[in-house]
GROMACS .gro file of C-alpha atoms in nm:
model
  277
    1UNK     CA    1  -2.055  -1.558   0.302
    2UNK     CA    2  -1.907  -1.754   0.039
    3UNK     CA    3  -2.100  -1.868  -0.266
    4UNK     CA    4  -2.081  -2.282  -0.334
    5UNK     CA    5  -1.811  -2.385  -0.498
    6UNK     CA    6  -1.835  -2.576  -0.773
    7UNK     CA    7  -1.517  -2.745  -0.817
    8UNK     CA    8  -1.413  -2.740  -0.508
    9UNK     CA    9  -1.229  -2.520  -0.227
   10UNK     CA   10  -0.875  -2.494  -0.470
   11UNK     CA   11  -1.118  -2.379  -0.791
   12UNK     CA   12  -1.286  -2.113  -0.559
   13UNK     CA   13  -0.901  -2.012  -0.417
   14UNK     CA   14  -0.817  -1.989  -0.815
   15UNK     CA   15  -1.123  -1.837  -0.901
   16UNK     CA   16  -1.077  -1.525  -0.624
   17UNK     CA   17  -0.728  -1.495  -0.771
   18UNK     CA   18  -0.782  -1.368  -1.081
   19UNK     CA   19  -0.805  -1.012  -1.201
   20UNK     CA   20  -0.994  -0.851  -1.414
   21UNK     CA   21  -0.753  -0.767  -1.650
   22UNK     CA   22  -0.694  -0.631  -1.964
   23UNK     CA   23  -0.448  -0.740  -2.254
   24UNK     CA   24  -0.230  -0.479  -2.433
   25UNK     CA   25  -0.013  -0.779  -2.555
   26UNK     CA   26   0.134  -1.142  -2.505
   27UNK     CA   27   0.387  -0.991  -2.243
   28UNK     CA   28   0.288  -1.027  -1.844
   29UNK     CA   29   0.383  -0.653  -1.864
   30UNK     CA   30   0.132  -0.551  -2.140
   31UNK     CA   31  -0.196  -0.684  -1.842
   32UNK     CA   32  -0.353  -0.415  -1.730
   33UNK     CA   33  -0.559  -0.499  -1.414
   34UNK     CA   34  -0.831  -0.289  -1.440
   35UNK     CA   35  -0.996  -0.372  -1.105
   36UNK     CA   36  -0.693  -0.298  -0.903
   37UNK     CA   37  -0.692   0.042  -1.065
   38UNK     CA   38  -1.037   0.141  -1.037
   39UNK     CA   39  -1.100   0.043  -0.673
   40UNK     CA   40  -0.759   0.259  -0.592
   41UNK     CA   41  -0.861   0.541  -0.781
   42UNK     CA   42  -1.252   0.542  -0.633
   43UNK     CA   43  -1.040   0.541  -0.289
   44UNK     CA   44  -0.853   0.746  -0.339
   45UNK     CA   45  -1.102   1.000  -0.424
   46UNK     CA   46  -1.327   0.899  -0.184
   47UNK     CA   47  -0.979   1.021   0.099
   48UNK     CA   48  -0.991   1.317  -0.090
   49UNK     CA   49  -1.359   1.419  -0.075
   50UNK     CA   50  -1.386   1.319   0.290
   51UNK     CA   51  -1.074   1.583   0.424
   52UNK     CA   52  -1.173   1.824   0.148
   53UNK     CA   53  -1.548   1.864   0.311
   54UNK     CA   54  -1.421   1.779   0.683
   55UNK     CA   55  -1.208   2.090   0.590
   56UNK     CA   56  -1.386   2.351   0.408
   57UNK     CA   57  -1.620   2.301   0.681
   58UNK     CA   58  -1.402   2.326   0.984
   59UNK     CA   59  -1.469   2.593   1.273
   60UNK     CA   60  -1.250   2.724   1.528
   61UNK     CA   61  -1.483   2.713   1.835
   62UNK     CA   62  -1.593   2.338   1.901
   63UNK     CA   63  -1.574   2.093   1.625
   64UNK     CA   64  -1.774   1.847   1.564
   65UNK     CA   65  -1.699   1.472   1.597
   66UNK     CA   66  -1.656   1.421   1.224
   67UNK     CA   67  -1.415   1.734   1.222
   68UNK     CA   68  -1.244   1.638   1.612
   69UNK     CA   69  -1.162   1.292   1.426
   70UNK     CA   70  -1.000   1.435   1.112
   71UNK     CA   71  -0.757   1.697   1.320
   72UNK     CA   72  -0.678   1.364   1.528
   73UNK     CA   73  -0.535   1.182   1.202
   74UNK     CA   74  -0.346   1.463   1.115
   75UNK     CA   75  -0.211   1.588   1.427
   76UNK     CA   76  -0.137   1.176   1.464
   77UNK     CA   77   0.053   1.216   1.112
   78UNK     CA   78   0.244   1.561   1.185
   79UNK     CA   79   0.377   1.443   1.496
   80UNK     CA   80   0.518   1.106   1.335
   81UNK     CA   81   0.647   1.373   1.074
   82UNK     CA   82   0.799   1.616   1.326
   83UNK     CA   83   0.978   1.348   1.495
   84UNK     CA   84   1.144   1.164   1.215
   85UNK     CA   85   1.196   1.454   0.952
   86UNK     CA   86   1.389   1.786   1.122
   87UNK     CA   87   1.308   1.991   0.846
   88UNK     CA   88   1.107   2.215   0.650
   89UNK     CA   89   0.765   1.940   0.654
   90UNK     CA   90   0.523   2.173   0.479
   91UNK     CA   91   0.495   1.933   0.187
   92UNK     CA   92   0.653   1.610   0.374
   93UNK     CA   93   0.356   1.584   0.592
   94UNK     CA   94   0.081   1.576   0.300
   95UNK     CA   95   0.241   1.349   0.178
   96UNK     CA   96   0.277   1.114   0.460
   97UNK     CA   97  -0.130   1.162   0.529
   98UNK     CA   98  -0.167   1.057   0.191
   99UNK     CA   99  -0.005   0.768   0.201
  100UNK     CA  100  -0.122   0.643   0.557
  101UNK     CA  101  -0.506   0.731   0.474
  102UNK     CA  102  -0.466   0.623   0.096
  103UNK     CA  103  -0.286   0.280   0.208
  104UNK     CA  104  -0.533   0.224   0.487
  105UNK     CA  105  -0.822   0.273   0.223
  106UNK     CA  106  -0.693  -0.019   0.003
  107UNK     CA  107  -0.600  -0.280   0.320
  108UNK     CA  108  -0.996  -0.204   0.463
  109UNK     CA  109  -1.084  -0.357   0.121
  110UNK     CA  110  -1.015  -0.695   0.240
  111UNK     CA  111  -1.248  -0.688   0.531
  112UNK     CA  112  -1.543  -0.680   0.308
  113UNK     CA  113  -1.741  -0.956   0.256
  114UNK     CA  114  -1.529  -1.165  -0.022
  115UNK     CA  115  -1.800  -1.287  -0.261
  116UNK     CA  116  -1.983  -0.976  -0.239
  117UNK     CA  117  -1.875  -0.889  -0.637
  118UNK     CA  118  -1.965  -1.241  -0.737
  119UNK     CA  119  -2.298  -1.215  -0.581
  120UNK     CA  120  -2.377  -0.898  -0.771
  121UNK     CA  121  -2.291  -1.002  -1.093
  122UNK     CA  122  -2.468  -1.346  -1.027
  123UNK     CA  123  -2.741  -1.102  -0.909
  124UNK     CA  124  -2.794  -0.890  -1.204
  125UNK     CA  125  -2.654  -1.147  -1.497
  126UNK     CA  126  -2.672  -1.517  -1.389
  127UNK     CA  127  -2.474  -1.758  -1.287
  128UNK     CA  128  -2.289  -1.821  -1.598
  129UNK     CA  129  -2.153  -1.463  -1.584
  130UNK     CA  130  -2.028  -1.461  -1.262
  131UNK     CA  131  -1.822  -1.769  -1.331
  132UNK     CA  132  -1.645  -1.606  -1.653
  133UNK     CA  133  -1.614  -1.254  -1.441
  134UNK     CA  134  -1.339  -1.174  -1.208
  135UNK     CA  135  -1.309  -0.883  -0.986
  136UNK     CA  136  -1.049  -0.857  -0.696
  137UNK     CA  137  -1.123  -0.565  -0.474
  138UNK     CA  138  -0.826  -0.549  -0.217
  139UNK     CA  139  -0.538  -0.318  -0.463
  140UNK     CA  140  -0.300  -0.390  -0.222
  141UNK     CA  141  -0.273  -0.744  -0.260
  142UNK     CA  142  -0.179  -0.719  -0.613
  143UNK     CA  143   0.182  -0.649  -0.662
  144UNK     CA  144   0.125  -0.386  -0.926
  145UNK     CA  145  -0.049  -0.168  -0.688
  146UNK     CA  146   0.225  -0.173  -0.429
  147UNK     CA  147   0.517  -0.152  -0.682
  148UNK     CA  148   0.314   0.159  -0.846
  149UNK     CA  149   0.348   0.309  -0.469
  150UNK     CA  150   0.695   0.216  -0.387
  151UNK     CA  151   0.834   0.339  -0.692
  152UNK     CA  152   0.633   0.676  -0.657
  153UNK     CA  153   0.781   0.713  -0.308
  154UNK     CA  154   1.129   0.600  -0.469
  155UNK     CA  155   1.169   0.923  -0.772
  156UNK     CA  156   1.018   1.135  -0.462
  157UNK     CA  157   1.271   1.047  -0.242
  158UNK     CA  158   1.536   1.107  -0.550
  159UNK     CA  159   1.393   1.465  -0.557
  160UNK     CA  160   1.436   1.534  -0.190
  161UNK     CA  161   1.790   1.446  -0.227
  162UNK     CA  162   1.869   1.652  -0.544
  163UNK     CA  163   1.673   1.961  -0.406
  164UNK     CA  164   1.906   1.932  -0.063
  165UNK     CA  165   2.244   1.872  -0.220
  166UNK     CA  166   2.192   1.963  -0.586
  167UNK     CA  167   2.214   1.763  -0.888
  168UNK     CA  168   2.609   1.772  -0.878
  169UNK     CA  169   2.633   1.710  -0.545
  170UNK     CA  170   2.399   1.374  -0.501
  171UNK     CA  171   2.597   1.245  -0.814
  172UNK     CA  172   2.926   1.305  -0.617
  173UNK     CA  173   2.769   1.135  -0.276
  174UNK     CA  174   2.708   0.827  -0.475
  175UNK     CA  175   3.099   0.804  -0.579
  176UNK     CA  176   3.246   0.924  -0.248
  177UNK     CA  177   3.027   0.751   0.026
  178UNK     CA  178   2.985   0.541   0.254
  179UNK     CA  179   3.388   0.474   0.191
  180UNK     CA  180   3.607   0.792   0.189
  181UNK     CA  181   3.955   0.878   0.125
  182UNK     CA  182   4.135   1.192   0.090
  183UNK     CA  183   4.449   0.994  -0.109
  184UNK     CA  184   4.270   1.070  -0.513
  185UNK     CA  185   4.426   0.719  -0.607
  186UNK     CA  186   4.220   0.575  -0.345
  187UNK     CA  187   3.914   0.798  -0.461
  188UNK     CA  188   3.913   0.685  -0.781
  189UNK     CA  189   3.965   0.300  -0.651
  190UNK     CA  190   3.685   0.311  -0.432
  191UNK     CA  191   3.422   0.476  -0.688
  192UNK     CA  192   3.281   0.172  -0.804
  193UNK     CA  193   3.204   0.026  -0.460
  194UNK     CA  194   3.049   0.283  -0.330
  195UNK     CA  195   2.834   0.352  -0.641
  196UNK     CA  196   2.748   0.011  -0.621
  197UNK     CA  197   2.627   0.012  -0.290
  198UNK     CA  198   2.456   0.333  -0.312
  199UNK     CA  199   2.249   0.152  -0.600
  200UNK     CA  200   2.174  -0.131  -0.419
  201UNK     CA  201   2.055   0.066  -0.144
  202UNK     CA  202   1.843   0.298  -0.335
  203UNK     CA  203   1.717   0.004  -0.491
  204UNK     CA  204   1.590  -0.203  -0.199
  205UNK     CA  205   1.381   0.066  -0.053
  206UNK     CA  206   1.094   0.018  -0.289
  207UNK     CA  207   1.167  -0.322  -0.338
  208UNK     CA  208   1.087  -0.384   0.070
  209UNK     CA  209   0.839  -0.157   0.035
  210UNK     CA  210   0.636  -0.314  -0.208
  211UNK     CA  211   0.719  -0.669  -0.116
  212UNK     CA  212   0.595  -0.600   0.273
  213UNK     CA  213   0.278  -0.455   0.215
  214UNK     CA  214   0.208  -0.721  -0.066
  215UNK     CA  215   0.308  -0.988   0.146
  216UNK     CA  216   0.085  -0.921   0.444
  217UNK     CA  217  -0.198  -0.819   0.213
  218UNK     CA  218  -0.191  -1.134   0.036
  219UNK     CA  219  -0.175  -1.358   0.252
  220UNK     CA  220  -0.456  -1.188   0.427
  221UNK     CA  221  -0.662  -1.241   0.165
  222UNK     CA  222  -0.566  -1.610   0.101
  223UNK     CA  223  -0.654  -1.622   0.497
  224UNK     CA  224  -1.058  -1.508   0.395
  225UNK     CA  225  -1.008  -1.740   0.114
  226UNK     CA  226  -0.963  -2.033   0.298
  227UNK     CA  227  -1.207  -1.944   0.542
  228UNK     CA  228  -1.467  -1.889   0.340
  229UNK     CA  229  -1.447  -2.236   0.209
  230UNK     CA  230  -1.569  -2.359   0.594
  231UNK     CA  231  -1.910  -2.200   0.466
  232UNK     CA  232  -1.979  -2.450   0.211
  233UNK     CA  233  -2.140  -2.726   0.492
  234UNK     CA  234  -2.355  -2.668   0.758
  235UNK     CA  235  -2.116  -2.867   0.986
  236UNK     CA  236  -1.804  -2.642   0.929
  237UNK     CA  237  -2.074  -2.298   0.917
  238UNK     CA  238  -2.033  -2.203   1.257
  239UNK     CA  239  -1.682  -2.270   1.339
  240UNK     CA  240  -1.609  -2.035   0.967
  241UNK     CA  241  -1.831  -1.724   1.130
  242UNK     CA  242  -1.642  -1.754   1.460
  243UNK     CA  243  -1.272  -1.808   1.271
  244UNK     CA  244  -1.333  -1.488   0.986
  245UNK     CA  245  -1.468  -1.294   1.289
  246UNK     CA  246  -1.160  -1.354   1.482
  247UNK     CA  247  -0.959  -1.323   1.169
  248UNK     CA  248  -1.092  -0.974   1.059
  249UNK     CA  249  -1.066  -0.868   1.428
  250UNK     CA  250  -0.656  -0.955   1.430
  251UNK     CA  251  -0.663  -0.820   1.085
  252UNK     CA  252  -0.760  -0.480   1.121
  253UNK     CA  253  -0.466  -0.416   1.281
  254UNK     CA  254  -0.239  -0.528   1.051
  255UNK     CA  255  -0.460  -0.295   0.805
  256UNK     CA  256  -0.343  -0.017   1.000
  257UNK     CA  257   0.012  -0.125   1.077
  258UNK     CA  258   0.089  -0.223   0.747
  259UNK     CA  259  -0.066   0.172   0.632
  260UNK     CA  260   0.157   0.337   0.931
  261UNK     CA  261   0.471   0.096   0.828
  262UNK     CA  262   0.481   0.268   0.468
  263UNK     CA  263   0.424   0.587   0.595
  264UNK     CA  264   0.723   0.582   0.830
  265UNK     CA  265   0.922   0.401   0.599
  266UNK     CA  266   0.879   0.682   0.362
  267UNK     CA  267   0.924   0.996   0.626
  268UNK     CA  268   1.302   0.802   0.693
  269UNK     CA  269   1.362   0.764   0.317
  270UNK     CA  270   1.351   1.108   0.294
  271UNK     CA  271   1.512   1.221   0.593
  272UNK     CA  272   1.788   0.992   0.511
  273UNK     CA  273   1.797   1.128   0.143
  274UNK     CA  274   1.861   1.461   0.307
  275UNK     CA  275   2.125   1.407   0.462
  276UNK     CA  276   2.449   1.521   0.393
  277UNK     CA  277   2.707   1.253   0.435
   0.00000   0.00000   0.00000
């Protein structure tokens, strides 16, 4: 539920907007948005302590529910692997469970309830203090996060292609493809547009990446935003628990799309990086 709003619903909007940053200098690039960080790296922990116990604990007679439901994710993840990436996938496949659980983690942030920091802090310090503190809990809705992830899948993707054609060999791709000759006039003529091409390819991977999960994550968030505000009169109270009830419903599947989209995404980036042209 959201708390009142004291200057009204676009001061709340602004309010929720803000990060809790910190400044290294006068720059955009010197913030340092502290929540975004912590909540990710709590999450990401938290992925890692679940499947870490759900595995040292795993039997090979009948496994329990918790244990049934873990092999289900990542039989659900190998099989998405398996059929996109016709290659060694010892290491491929990790990495695609990491990024589907990890990414799924951050987009469930949003279906808490939104005020829920503000409360606490009004809780324990007053209302004075919640007003000055900010504290945004959903990482992917803050384009920092999803850059951070794109361009971690991006030098990842680099390395698959090196490691399958060699350093000499990706650098020579680049120049020769997608145009070819055999005429070494031509070659040399046709270096620059392919390089160029190559770049901009390479380039807008993590740039649609990170620009489609912040997108949807966003504006998911501005969605809670603005319902939240219906909670401020008793007129509008019962239409706002029926519309965020609807509107966490339809969203937890865009949650989950939006986690399996950059998984997939990244299992075809690196397919696609090993192949030889």
């Amino acid at each position: 539920m959201a708390s009142e709003p004291q200057g009204g619903l676009t001061e709340y909007i602004q309010h929720h907007l803000h990060h809790n940053t910190v400044s290294l200098g006068d720059s955009p690039f010197m913030q340092i948005h502290l929540d975004s960080i912590l909540v990710a790296f709590l999450l990401g922990a938290l992925f890692c302590l679940w499947f870490w116990l759900k595995a040292r604990k795993a039997t090979s007679g009948v496994p329990s529910k918790g244990q049934a439901f873990v092999e289900l994710i990542v039989e659900f993840v190998d099989t998405q692997v398996k059929d996109t990436f016709h290659g060694d996938r010892r290491t491929v496949t990790p990495l695609a469970l990491s990024i589907f659980m990890w990414v799924t983690f951050l987009n469930a942030m949003d279906l808490l309830p939104l005020d829920a920091p503000s409360w606490a802090v009004k809780t324990t310090a007053g209302a004075e203090v919640a007003h000055h503190t900010f504290f945004r809990w959903v990482p992917t809705a803050d384009i920092n996060t999803t850059v951070g992830l794109a361009l971690a899948v991006f030098f990842i993707v680099l390395g698959h292609g090196m490691k399958a054609k060699g350093a000499l060999g990706f650098g020579k791709e680049l120049m020769t493809s997608p145009f070819h000759a055999h005429n070494p006039v031509v070659v040399a003529i046709l270096v620059p547009f392919n390089f160029l091409l190559n770049v901009v390819e390479y380039l807008s991977k993590p740039v649609s990446l990170a620009m489609r999960l912040f997108g949807n994550m966003y504006g998911g968030e501005l969605v809670f935003m603005l319902i939240a505000g219906l909670f401020a009169g008793w007129i509008s109270f019962l239409p706002g628990v029926i519309f965020n009830t609807a509107w966490a419903i339809f969203h937890i599947l865009i949650i989950l799309l939006q986690a399996f989209i950059f998984m997939m995404l990244t299992i075809v980036y690196i397919a696609t990086a090993r192949e030889h042209h």
